[in-house]
């Protein structure tokens, strides 16, 4: 991978450098399917860039990393450009100083790939209304992560307040294997569910979201209970005719599915790395209506 540093530069110089490096490396931009913009602080950029790079192996992208530095310094834009055969696309780290920290959109706009979707991801702190953020306005999809908030549960329960079609949250993405497994458990008649509980480590934002989704789908009250973790550990659904449907996971890799009258079954239910969560979200660039319905239900339950 070739790394090229530009200090006190401009967006036009970055763009021309990208073009020159592409020609030198023989790597045209035609193969890139989207622009992924990440807004992250210096402390979190390493892990976020690594996850985005891994996700880009499935979705070749131009990755623009916005790192706001000291707004009290003189206006300055520094860029670190990474291009190479080992990189599935292009990576540009943009470090903004001074007043530029409040105008990241003006820096990013000339660097967006033409005629391709734009996705914005906040791996850490995110705006209350992502679609009204100056960077968020550039995107058709906006990805937040409630788990990064100081109060993760409050962050996910208030997502509806600023929701605009195209928004999603990784607390929802983490639920995909759980939702798939639970949906499959109802492929054969189970009976009417009268109540249930989702067990998870304290402060896990995916737990109330899963409870809301289940409650909406099953038409039954679903509570959240604390467990030692890690993450989500169990779902217990009480059946009106007796017994319960239960999915329990204790090692973050395998779960046990229990249904009345049937032997327990061991199933894969692995906690996925950040790169896989991001790759899943990049597969769909249309609004996620099921997520919207889930946060609607969560907001309704939280209001009572």
mmCIF file of C-alpha atoms in Angstrom, residues 8 13 49 64 69 75 91 94 98 102 107 123 133 149 154 169 183 185 196 198 232 236 246 248 266-267 270 279 285:
data_model
loop_
_atom_site.group_PDB
_atom_site.id
_atom_site.type_symbol
_atom_site.label_atom_id
_atom_site.label_comp_id
_atom_site.label_asym_id
_atom_site.label_seq_id
_atom_site.Cartn_x
_atom_site.Cartn_y
_atom_site.Cartn_z
ATOM 1 C CA UNK A 8 -1.770 22.397 4.726
ATOM 2 C CA UNK A 13 -4.983 18.996 -4.322
ATOM 3 C CA UNK A 49 -10.510 2.496 9.625
ATOM 4 C CA UNK A 64 -13.076 9.486 3.702
ATOM 5 C CA UNK A 69 -8.739 18.418 15.663
ATOM 6 C CA UNK A 75 -7.265 26.878 9.691
ATOM 7 C CA UNK A 91 -8.591 5.695 2.070
ATOM 8 C CA UNK A 94 -8.675 14.243 6.665
ATOM 9 C CA UNK A 98 -9.544 25.755 13.089
ATOM 10 C CA UNK A 102 -17.271 23.266 11.507
ATOM 11 C CA UNK A 107 -14.019 19.658 2.396
ATOM 12 C CA UNK A 123 -18.394 5.053 14.985
ATOM 13 C CA UNK A 133 -25.928 17.272 10.293
ATOM 14 C CA UNK A 149 -23.076 6.855 23.660
ATOM 15 C CA UNK A 154 -31.312 6.255 26.220
ATOM 16 C CA UNK A 169 -27.997 2.006 14.123
ATOM 17 C CA UNK A 183 -38.004 -16.168 13.198
ATOM 18 C CA UNK A 185 -38.035 -21.023 15.545
ATOM 19 C CA UNK A 196 -41.358 -12.825 27.313
ATOM 20 C CA UNK A 198 -34.785 -10.502 26.823
ATOM 21 C CA UNK A 232 -27.319 -10.527 24.719
ATOM 22 C CA UNK A 236 -37.432 -16.524 26.940
ATOM 23 C CA UNK A 246 -35.911 -20.246 24.880
ATOM 24 C CA UNK A 248 -29.739 -18.967 25.542
ATOM 25 C CA UNK A 266 -27.183 -26.145 19.528
ATOM 26 C CA UNK A 267 -26.929 -23.366 16.932
ATOM 27 C CA UNK A 270 -21.519 -15.620 17.200
ATOM 28 C CA UNK A 279 -20.466 -4.773 5.649
ATOM 29 C CA UNK A 285 -28.734 1.305 0.625
#
